[in-house]
Short mmCIF file of C-alpha atoms in Angstrom, two decimals:
data_model
loop_
_atom_site.label_atom_id
_atom_site.label_comp_id
_atom_site.label_asym_id
_atom_site.label_seq_id
_atom_site.Cartn_x
_atom_site.Cartn_y
_atom_site.Cartn_z
CA MET I 1 -60.15 -45.67 14.90
CA THR I 2 -63.12 -44.03 16.57
CA GLY I 3 -64.11 -40.25 16.65
CA ALA I 4 -63.10 -40.05 20.18
CA GLN I 5 -59.74 -41.53 19.35
CA THR I 6 -58.92 -38.81 16.66
CA ASP I 7 -60.24 -36.08 18.86
CA GLY I 8 -57.83 -37.37 21.57
CA LEU I 9 -55.03 -37.31 19.06
CA THR I 10 -55.98 -33.80 18.21
CA ILE I 11 -56.04 -32.62 21.98
CA GLY I 12 -52.57 -34.38 22.54
CA ARG I 13 -51.03 -32.72 19.54
CA GLY I 14 -52.43 -29.34 20.54
CA ARG I 15 -50.63 -29.91 24.13
CA ASN I 16 -47.48 -30.98 22.30
CA GLY I 17 -47.78 -27.97 19.87
CA LEU I 18 -48.02 -25.48 22.67
CA ALA I 19 -44.83 -26.95 24.17
CA LYS I 20 -43.08 -26.86 20.89
CA ARG I 21 -44.16 -23.23 20.31
CA LEU I 22 -42.71 -22.07 23.55
CA ARG I 23 -39.43 -23.96 22.72
CA LEU I 24 -39.34 -22.20 19.41
CA VAL I 25 -39.96 -18.68 21.03
CA ALA I 26 -37.11 -19.35 23.51
CA ILE I 27 -34.77 -20.53 20.67
CA SER I 28 -35.80 -17.46 18.56
CA ILE I 29 -34.96 -15.14 21.35
CA ALA I 30 -31.62 -17.01 22.07
CA ALA I 31 -30.84 -16.65 18.39
CA ALA I 32 -31.63 -13.05 18.35
CA LEU I 33 -29.34 -12.24 21.29
CA LEU I 34 -26.57 -14.26 19.88
CA THR I 35 -26.77 -12.68 16.48
CA GLY I 36 -26.63 -9.17 17.81
CA TRP I 37 -23.48 -10.15 19.96
CA ILE I 38 -21.87 -11.79 16.90
CA VAL I 39 -22.68 -8.73 14.84
CA GLN I 40 -21.10 -6.27 17.32
CA ILE I 41 -17.83 -8.54 17.49
CA VAL I 42 -17.70 -8.62 13.82
CA LEU I 43 -18.07 -4.87 13.35
CA LEU I 44 -15.53 -4.16 16.05
CA GLY I 45 -13.11 -6.57 14.36
CA MET I 46 -13.80 -5.08 10.98
CA GLU I 47 -12.95 -1.79 12.27
CA SER I 48 -9.75 -2.82 13.98
CA ARG I 49 -8.55 -4.52 10.86
CA GLU I 50 -9.49 -1.46 8.79
CA ARG I 51 -7.56 0.82 11.00
CA GLU I 52 -4.53 -1.25 11.04
CA ARG I 53 -4.52 -1.55 7.10
CA ALA I 54 -4.94 2.24 6.77
CA GLU I 55 -2.02 2.87 9.10
CA LEU I 56 0.23 0.54 7.23
CA TYR I 57 -0.92 1.90 3.98
CA TRP I 58 -0.24 5.60 4.59
CA ASN I 59 2.88 4.91 6.51
CA GLY I 60 4.21 3.05 3.45
CA TYR I 61 2.94 5.81 1.24
CA ALA I 62 5.05 8.35 3.20
CA VAL I 63 8.12 6.21 3.23
CA MET I 64 7.84 5.72 -0.57
CA TYR I 65 7.34 9.46 -1.08
CA VAL I 66 10.48 10.47 1.08
CA GLU I 67 12.55 7.86 -0.77
CA LEU I 68 11.41 9.05 -4.24
CA ASN I 69 11.56 12.77 -3.55
CA GLY I 70 14.34 13.05 -0.79
CA GLY I 71 11.92 14.79 1.69
CA PHE I 72 8.28 15.99 2.45
CA ASP I 73 8.27 18.90 -0.07
CA GLY I 74 5.02 18.88 -2.06
CA LEU I 75 3.61 16.12 -0.06
CA GLN I 76 0.43 18.13 0.76
CA GLU I 77 -0.52 18.46 -2.87
CA ARG I 78 0.31 14.97 -3.76
CA LEU I 79 -1.65 13.63 -0.87
CA VAL I 80 -4.74 15.48 -1.89
CA ARG I 81 -4.53 14.07 -5.52
CA ASP I 82 -3.89 10.56 -4.28
CA GLY I 83 -6.54 10.37 -1.43
CA TYR I 84 -9.14 8.80 -3.64
CA VAL I 85 -7.06 5.63 -4.22
CA TYR I 86 -7.88 4.40 -0.58
CA GLY I 87 -11.16 2.35 -0.40
CA ALA I 88 -14.32 4.40 -1.36
CA ASP I 89 -16.26 2.72 1.51
CA SER I 90 -14.07 4.36 4.20
CA ASP I 91 -14.03 7.78 5.81
CA PHE I 92 -10.58 8.61 6.84
CA ALA I 93 -8.16 11.37 7.89
CA VAL I 94 -4.35 11.20 7.48
CA ARG I 95 -1.74 13.47 9.10
CA ILE I 96 1.91 13.09 8.19
CA TYR I 97 4.47 14.95 10.43
CA ALA I 98 8.34 15.67 9.67
CA GLY I 99 10.82 15.43 12.55
CA ASP I 100 12.30 12.97 14.92
CA ASP I 101 11.47 12.07 18.64
CA ASP I 102 12.38 15.54 20.13
CA HIS I 103 10.74 17.67 17.45
CA TYR I 104 8.22 17.21 14.83
CA GLU I 105 5.63 19.19 12.98
CA LYS I 106 2.65 18.38 10.68
CA VAL I 107 3.50 18.89 6.92
CA ALA I 108 0.60 17.22 5.19
CA GLU I 109 -3.14 16.37 6.00
CA VAL I 110 -6.15 14.93 4.10
CA SER I 111 -9.52 14.08 5.24
CA ARG I 112 -12.44 12.52 3.52
CA GLY I 113 -15.93 12.55 5.42
CA GLY I 114 -14.72 11.57 8.93
CA GLU I 115 -13.90 13.32 12.02
CA TRP I 116 -10.58 13.24 13.54
CA SER I 117 -10.60 10.64 16.34
CA GLY I 118 -6.98 10.29 16.92
CA GLY I 119 -4.56 7.26 16.37
CA ARG I 120 -1.27 5.88 16.97
CA LYS I 121 1.85 7.56 15.47
CA LEU I 122 3.96 5.21 13.25
CA PRO I 123 7.49 6.28 12.49
CA VAL I 124 8.62 7.15 8.91
CA MET I 125 11.86 5.10 8.69
CA ILE I 126 14.44 5.89 6.02
CA GLY I 127 17.82 4.08 6.25
CA GLY I 128 17.31 3.12 9.87
CA ARG I 129 16.52 6.73 10.88
CA ILE I 130 13.29 8.37 11.91
CA VAL I 131 12.38 11.21 9.52
CA GLY I 132 8.69 11.72 10.50
CA TYR I 133 5.43 10.07 11.68
CA THR I 134 2.18 9.19 10.13
CA GLU I 135 -1.17 9.26 12.02
CA THR I 136 -4.48 7.85 10.60
CA SER I 137 -8.02 8.14 11.82
CA ILE I 138 -10.58 5.74 10.36
CA THR I 139 -14.43 5.90 10.71
CA SER I 140 -15.55 3.50 8.02
CA PHE I 141 -17.43 1.47 10.53
CA GLY I 142 -18.06 4.32 12.81
CA HIS I 143 -17.19 5.07 16.41
CA SER I 144 -20.93 6.06 17.29
CA TRP I 145 -23.17 4.22 19.77
CA PHE I 146 -25.49 3.81 16.96
CA ILE I 147 -23.21 1.45 14.92
CA LYS I 148 -21.94 -0.36 17.92
CA PHE I 149 -25.03 -0.94 19.83
CA VAL I 150 -28.28 -0.02 17.96
CA VAL I 151 -27.22 -1.90 14.66
CA PRO I 152 -26.74 -5.29 16.73
CA CYS I 153 -29.88 -4.77 18.51
CA MET I 154 -31.72 -4.09 15.20
CA THR I 155 -30.17 -7.25 13.84
CA GLY I 156 -31.02 -9.25 16.72
CA LEU I 157 -34.63 -7.90 16.58
CA PHE I 158 -34.83 -8.66 13.02
CA VAL I 159 -33.75 -12.22 13.57
CA LEU I 160 -36.30 -12.46 16.36
CA THR I 161 -39.15 -11.16 13.99
CA CYS I 162 -38.23 -13.62 11.43
CA GLY I 163 -38.07 -16.51 13.91
CA LEU I 164 -41.58 -15.41 15.12
CA ILE I 165 -42.82 -15.14 11.61
CA LEU I 166 -41.32 -18.50 10.54
CA GLN I 167 -42.89 -20.18 13.75
CA HIS I 168 -46.26 -18.68 12.99
CA LYS I 169 -46.11 -20.19 9.36
CA LEU I 170 -44.82 -23.49 10.58
CA ASN I 171 -47.74 -23.69 13.13
CA ARG I 172 -50.22 -23.01 10.56
CA THR I 173 -48.86 -25.72 8.20
CA GLU I 174 -48.62 -28.02 11.03
CA ASP I 175 -52.34 -27.36 12.12
CA GLN I 176 -53.49 -27.64 8.53
CA ALA I 177 -51.43 -30.86 7.98
CA GLY I 178 -52.89 -32.33 11.29
CA ARG I 179 -56.60 -31.39 10.29
CA ARG I 180 -56.03 -33.02 6.83
CA LEU I 181 -54.47 -36.21 8.41
CA ALA I 182 -57.46 -36.32 10.92
CA GLU I 183 -60.09 -36.01 8.03
CA GLU I 184 -57.93 -38.56 5.95
CA LEU I 185 -58.12 -41.09 8.94
CA LYS I 186 -61.66 -40.65 9.50
CA THR I 187 -62.27 -41.07 5.77
CA TYR I 188 -60.10 -44.33 5.53
CA MET I 189 -61.91 -45.91 8.76
CA ALA I 190 -65.26 -45.08 7.14
CA GLN I 191 -64.67 -46.05 3.62
CA HIS I 192 -61.64 -48.59 4.07
CA ARG I 193 -59.80 -47.06 1.03
CA HIS I 194 -56.24 -46.14 0.82
CA LEU I 195 -54.83 -42.63 1.99
CA PRO I 196 -53.97 -40.35 -0.77
CA VAL I 197 -50.08 -39.95 -1.51
CA ASP I 198 -48.96 -36.58 -0.21
CA SER I 199 -47.13 -34.33 -2.70
CA GLY I 200 -44.26 -33.77 -0.18
CA GLU I 201 -41.86 -36.20 -2.10
CA ARG I 202 -42.50 -34.35 -5.33
CA ASP I 203 -41.70 -30.95 -3.51
CA TRP I 204 -38.56 -32.50 -1.92
CA THR I 205 -37.23 -33.63 -5.47
CA SER I 206 -37.82 -29.98 -6.67
CA LEU I 207 -35.91 -28.56 -3.67
CA LYS I 208 -32.98 -31.07 -4.16
CA GLY I 209 -32.81 -30.01 -7.85
CA GLU I 210 -32.78 -26.39 -6.65
CA ILE I 211 -29.99 -27.15 -4.20
CA GLY I 212 -28.16 -28.96 -7.03
CA ASP I 213 -28.37 -25.83 -9.13
CA LEU I 214 -27.03 -23.68 -6.43
CA LEU I 215 -24.02 -25.89 -5.85
CA ARG I 216 -23.29 -25.98 -9.39
CA ARG I 217 -23.48 -22.17 -9.67
CA ASN I 218 -21.31 -21.83 -6.48
CA GLN I 219 -18.74 -23.92 -8.26
CA GLN I 220 -18.83 -21.88 -11.25
CA LEU I 221 -18.30 -18.86 -9.35
CA GLU I 222 -15.59 -20.31 -7.39
CA THR I 223 -13.82 -21.17 -10.77
CA VAL I 224 -14.17 -17.76 -12.00
CA ARG I 225 -12.79 -16.20 -8.95
CA THR I 226 -9.78 -18.54 -8.93
CA THR I 227 -9.21 -17.94 -12.71
CA MET I 228 -9.50 -14.12 -12.08
CA VAL I 229 -7.00 -14.31 -9.16
CA ALA I 230 -4.54 -16.22 -11.40
CA ASP I 231 -5.01 -13.79 -14.40
CA ILE I 232 -4.42 -10.70 -12.10
CA ALA I 233 -1.36 -12.39 -10.64
CA HIS I 234 0.04 -13.28 -14.04
CA GLU I 235 -0.48 -9.77 -15.35
CA LEU I 236 1.26 -8.38 -12.24
CA ARG I 237 4.12 -10.95 -12.08
CA THR I 238 5.96 -9.87 -15.29
CA PRO I 239 6.29 -5.95 -14.70
CA ILE I 240 7.07 -6.63 -10.88
CA ALA I 241 9.82 -9.12 -11.84
CA ILE I 242 11.28 -6.73 -14.35
CA MET I 243 11.38 -3.79 -12.17
CA ARG I 244 12.75 -5.89 -9.07
CA ALA I 245 15.55 -7.40 -11.29
CA THR I 246 16.48 -4.02 -12.64
CA LEU I 247 16.64 -2.37 -9.16
CA ASP I 248 18.37 -5.48 -7.70
CA HIS I 249 21.14 -5.21 -10.29
CA ALA I 250 21.49 -1.31 -9.68
CA LEU I 251 21.72 -1.91 -5.78
CA GLN I 252 24.39 -4.76 -6.21
CA SER I 253 26.44 -2.73 -8.78
CA GLY I 254 26.34 0.56 -6.96
CA ALA I 255 25.96 2.26 -10.32
CA PRO I 256 23.23 4.63 -11.37
CA LEU I 257 20.51 3.31 -13.76
CA ALA I 258 21.12 4.01 -17.31
CA PRO I 259 18.41 5.92 -19.37
CA ASP I 260 17.34 2.80 -21.19
CA LYS I 261 16.92 1.00 -17.86
CA LEU I 262 14.94 3.95 -16.52
CA ALA I 263 12.67 3.69 -19.69
CA VAL I 264 11.83 0.02 -19.04
CA LEU I 265 10.90 0.84 -15.20
CA HIS I 266 8.94 3.65 -16.60
CA ASP I 267 7.21 1.48 -19.12
CA GLU I 268 6.34 -1.31 -16.46
CA THR I 269 4.96 1.36 -14.00
CA LEU I 270 2.61 2.57 -16.78
CA ARG I 271 1.53 -0.80 -17.47
CA LEU I 272 0.68 -1.41 -13.74
CA SER I 273 -1.00 2.06 -13.59
CA ARG I 274 -3.23 1.02 -16.60
CA LEU I 275 -4.14 -2.22 -14.91
CA VAL I 276 -5.19 -0.54 -11.71
CA ARG I 277 -7.06 2.15 -13.60
CA ASP I 278 -9.04 -0.29 -15.60
CA LEU I 279 -9.90 -2.31 -12.52
CA GLN I 280 -10.94 0.74 -10.61
CA GLU I 281 -12.96 2.31 -13.51
CA LEU I 282 -14.70 -1.00 -14.27
CA ALA I 283 -15.70 -1.36 -10.65
CA LEU I 284 -17.18 2.13 -10.57
CA ALA I 285 -18.90 1.66 -13.82
CA GLU I 286 -20.49 -1.59 -12.69
CA SER I 287 -21.49 -0.07 -9.39
CA GLY I 288 -23.09 2.86 -11.07
CA HIS I 289 -20.62 5.40 -9.50
CA LEU I 290 -18.50 6.26 -12.51
CA PRO I 291 -18.18 9.89 -12.77
CA LEU I 292 -18.99 11.42 -16.08
CA PHE I 293 -17.95 14.92 -17.29
CA LYS I 294 -20.23 15.60 -20.16
CA SER I 295 -20.02 18.07 -22.91
CA TRP I 296 -20.94 18.29 -26.71
CA PHE I 297 -18.27 16.82 -28.99
CA SER I 298 -17.89 15.42 -32.43
CA MET I 299 -17.97 11.59 -32.49
CA THR I 300 -16.77 11.65 -35.97
CA GLU I 301 -13.58 13.70 -35.12
CA LEU I 302 -12.93 11.53 -32.08
CA ALA I 303 -13.19 8.31 -34.15
CA GLU I 304 -10.76 9.88 -36.73
CA GLU I 305 -8.41 10.79 -34.03
CA VAL I 306 -8.35 7.32 -32.37
CA LEU I 307 -7.86 5.67 -35.91
CA GLU I 308 -4.97 7.91 -36.64
CA THR I 309 -3.24 7.05 -33.36
CA LEU I 310 -3.80 3.38 -33.60
CA SER I 311 -3.28 2.84 -37.36
CA ALA I 312 0.63 2.81 -37.11
CA ALA I 313 0.78 -0.75 -35.72
CA GLY I 314 -1.77 -1.95 -38.49
CA GLU I 315 0.03 -0.34 -41.30
CA GLU I 316 3.22 -2.25 -40.56
CA ARG I 317 1.05 -5.47 -41.20
CA GLY I 318 -0.59 -3.90 -44.28
CA ILE I 319 -4.02 -3.33 -42.64
CA ARG I 320 -6.08 -0.43 -44.10
CA HIS I 321 -8.63 1.44 -42.05
CA ASP I 322 -11.76 3.51 -43.11
CA ILE I 323 -14.50 5.55 -41.42
CA THR I 324 -18.00 5.51 -43.07
CA GLY I 325 -21.46 6.89 -42.22
CA LEU I 326 -22.35 10.29 -40.80
CA PRO I 327 -19.88 13.09 -41.61
CA ASP I 328 -20.42 14.94 -38.48
CA ALA I 329 -22.03 12.67 -35.53
CA THR I 330 -22.29 14.86 -32.40
CA MET I 331 -23.17 13.76 -29.02
CA TYR I 332 -23.42 14.84 -25.41
CA GLY I 333 -21.23 12.70 -23.21
CA ASP I 334 -17.94 12.21 -21.54
CA ARG I 335 -15.43 12.65 -24.24
CA GLY I 336 -12.70 10.93 -22.27
CA ARG I 337 -14.84 7.91 -21.44
CA ILE I 338 -15.90 7.54 -25.15
CA LYS I 339 -12.29 7.75 -26.30
CA GLN I 340 -11.20 5.00 -24.06
CA LEU I 341 -14.23 3.04 -25.38
CA LEU I 342 -13.17 3.55 -29.08
CA ILE I 343 -9.46 2.80 -28.18
CA ASN I 344 -10.60 -0.59 -26.82
CA LEU I 345 -12.67 -1.43 -29.78
CA VAL I 346 -10.40 -0.22 -32.53
CA GLY I 347 -7.33 -1.64 -30.86
CA ASN I 348 -9.12 -4.90 -30.56
CA ALA I 349 -10.06 -4.76 -34.14
CA PHE I 350 -6.42 -4.01 -35.32
CA ARG I 351 -5.09 -6.89 -33.36
CA HIS I 352 -7.44 -9.33 -35.09
CA ALA I 353 -7.94 -7.95 -38.65
CA GLN I 354 -6.52 -9.53 -41.68
CA SER I 355 -6.52 -6.46 -43.96
CA LEU I 356 -9.16 -3.81 -43.00
CA VAL I 357 -10.68 -2.12 -40.05
CA THR I 358 -13.78 -0.18 -40.45
CA VAL I 359 -15.54 2.37 -38.13
CA ASP I 360 -19.15 3.20 -39.22
CA LEU I 361 -21.27 5.95 -37.61
CA ALA I 362 -25.02 5.88 -38.14
CA LEU I 363 -28.15 7.72 -36.44
CA ALA I 364 -30.86 5.38 -35.19
CA GLY I 365 -33.90 6.75 -33.36
CA GLY I 366 -32.09 9.50 -31.42
CA SER I 367 -29.07 7.55 -30.71
CA ILE I 368 -25.52 7.18 -32.40
CA GLN I 369 -24.75 3.73 -33.66
CA LEU I 370 -21.03 3.08 -33.59
CA THR I 371 -19.93 -0.19 -35.45
CA VAL I 372 -16.23 -1.17 -35.43
CA SER I 373 -15.64 -4.15 -37.79
CA ASP I 374 -12.76 -6.30 -38.69
CA ASP I 375 -12.12 -8.98 -41.40
CA GLY I 376 -10.12 -11.25 -38.81
CA PRO I 377 -10.99 -14.79 -37.87
CA GLY I 378 -14.10 -13.95 -36.04
CA ILE I 379 -15.56 -15.42 -32.85
CA GLU I 380 -17.01 -18.77 -32.32
CA GLU I 381 -20.74 -18.86 -31.68
CA GLU I 382 -20.61 -20.18 -28.14
CA GLU I 383 -18.35 -17.28 -27.03
CA LEU I 384 -20.29 -14.46 -28.33
CA GLU I 385 -22.45 -14.15 -25.16
CA ARG I 386 -19.33 -13.96 -22.99
CA VAL I 387 -16.86 -11.56 -24.84
CA PHE I 388 -18.19 -8.68 -22.74
CA ASP I 389 -17.68 -10.50 -19.47
CA ARG I 390 -14.75 -9.18 -17.14
CA PHE I 391 -11.64 -11.35 -17.28
CA TYR I 392 -12.97 -13.58 -20.15
CA ARG I 393 -10.23 -13.59 -22.77
CA GLY I 394 -11.85 -16.14 -25.27
CA THR I 395 -9.81 -19.04 -26.85
CA GLU I 396 -6.99 -19.09 -29.31
CA THR I 397 -8.33 -19.08 -32.85
CA ALA I 398 -6.92 -21.40 -35.42
CA LYS I 399 -6.67 -18.98 -38.23
CA GLY I 400 -3.47 -16.78 -38.43
CA GLY I 401 -2.27 -17.86 -35.00
CA ARG I 402 -3.81 -14.66 -33.26
CA GLY I 403 -6.36 -15.74 -30.62
CA ARG I 404 -8.65 -13.24 -28.88
CA GLY I 405 -7.30 -14.62 -25.65
CA THR I 406 -4.79 -11.99 -24.93
CA GLY I 407 -4.52 -9.29 -22.21
CA LEU I 408 -6.44 -9.61 -18.95
CA GLY I 409 -9.87 -9.52 -20.58
CA LEU I 410 -11.00 -5.96 -19.22
CA GLY I 411 -11.10 -4.06 -22.50
CA LEU I 412 -14.41 -5.31 -23.80
CA ALA I 413 -16.03 -5.35 -20.37
CA ILE I 414 -15.02 -1.62 -19.97
CA VAL I 415 -16.57 -0.82 -23.44
CA ARG I 416 -20.01 -2.45 -22.30
CA GLU I 417 -20.00 -0.67 -18.88
CA PHE I 418 -18.92 2.77 -20.22
CA ALA I 419 -21.74 2.53 -22.88
CA ARG I 420 -24.36 1.71 -20.13
CA ALA I 421 -23.01 4.48 -18.04
CA HIS I 422 -24.22 6.86 -20.97
CA GLY I 423 -27.27 5.09 -21.03
CA GLY I 424 -26.28 2.90 -24.18
CA GLU I 425 -25.58 -0.79 -24.77
CA ALA I 426 -22.91 -2.94 -26.54
CA ALA I 427 -23.26 -5.90 -28.67
CA VAL I 428 -21.37 -8.21 -31.16
CA ARG I 429 -22.02 -9.86 -34.25
CA SER I 430 -19.65 -12.55 -35.70
CA ARG I 431 -19.37 -15.75 -37.65
CA TYR I 432 -16.26 -17.88 -37.06
CA GLY I 433 -13.95 -17.28 -40.13
CA GLU I 434 -15.74 -13.97 -41.19
CA GLY I 435 -14.60 -11.25 -38.96
CA ALA I 436 -16.44 -9.59 -36.24
CA SER I 437 -18.36 -6.35 -35.78
CA PHE I 438 -18.99 -4.68 -32.39
CA VAL I 439 -21.92 -2.32 -32.25
CA VAL I 440 -22.27 0.38 -29.35
CA THR I 441 -25.38 2.44 -29.27
CA LEU I 442 -25.23 5.75 -27.38
CA PRO I 443 -27.95 8.21 -26.98
CA VAL I 444 -27.20 11.59 -28.51
CA MET I 445 -28.18 13.21 -25.30
CA LYS I 446 -28.85 11.93 -21.99
CA GLU I 447 -28.69 13.94 -18.71
#
């Protein structure tokens, strides 16, 4: 191959490259327009689904309130208290009216962050009769021109910019590769030796390995998601089944519920409430939005209070408890959150202890070190790094027939996230067959 031939090859490649670049520009523009259009459709669809969900939610809320209370009295105060349970990502307003088609008046209203934009009125049906209406306004995705038009345009512009940058990099890579190829061909023709092997095959092998890692991780995440849904469904199934069976029996018999049956229903609603509370607080803590109401309090007194409360179940099994270390450890934090942290740790220790539960308080470099220990069967080494993961319940232990795989697996996850919310950390030390020690380090004071 002569120099003229290689120069011709370069010129031809340059012409083809120009056409290719123009095609890439056209594709980038089309992709930007398509992306903006898709984003707008998605936003409008999400807004519509969110509005419908909110309307059904608050209508069901009003129906349940009237069924439980016999009317709308006190609804305004209850609505203000319960407004937070609706999704934290949405600005909404709710109006509830009492009356029928001929005459109705507003009896309750709550608003969070949004301006009233109107909505359809859904009837509150009790026994086949309209007793009121609910009206919901949602602005979670906004009704403004900014959200509906500017965001899709900005998204399309971003895609276009990315496409042009990618095109520029590809062109540079192609030019460099072309120049290397031309030089290698010239060298080959002049010296009659083999061309060096490009490293592209090695890079492709590395890329395939990364893709395999991503696929494995995706499979693991899917397994965790499936297990999580199954665990939550399992926890909800029992209380709901008990409540439904009790209520069905009462409806069929036509007799009022006995006090013991009411107590069962009350216990099951408390169980569901605790589950919802734990999930909500854990989500807030993991996102860094857990509200903390801080004050000075005695950690020692709080630990003694929790031990005294939870020791009754342990005493029935002959389990002793003790508190050691600082006689009066004081810290600045949210006493309620720290109490929940202690309840989870001490309750876990009593469940697995053979004969003794110990709470130790120590001061370490401006922080309080709380250690809760039990002399139970311990935790296997491969499980130690996962005990604080949400929904991880461990495996059934061989000793004593009591595994750490009970409950929904939220207790220790809450311990870690509450500790981190206070600027601290949680850890575990254990050898299988020798008990376990959970160590929580909390700063004495952190604003």
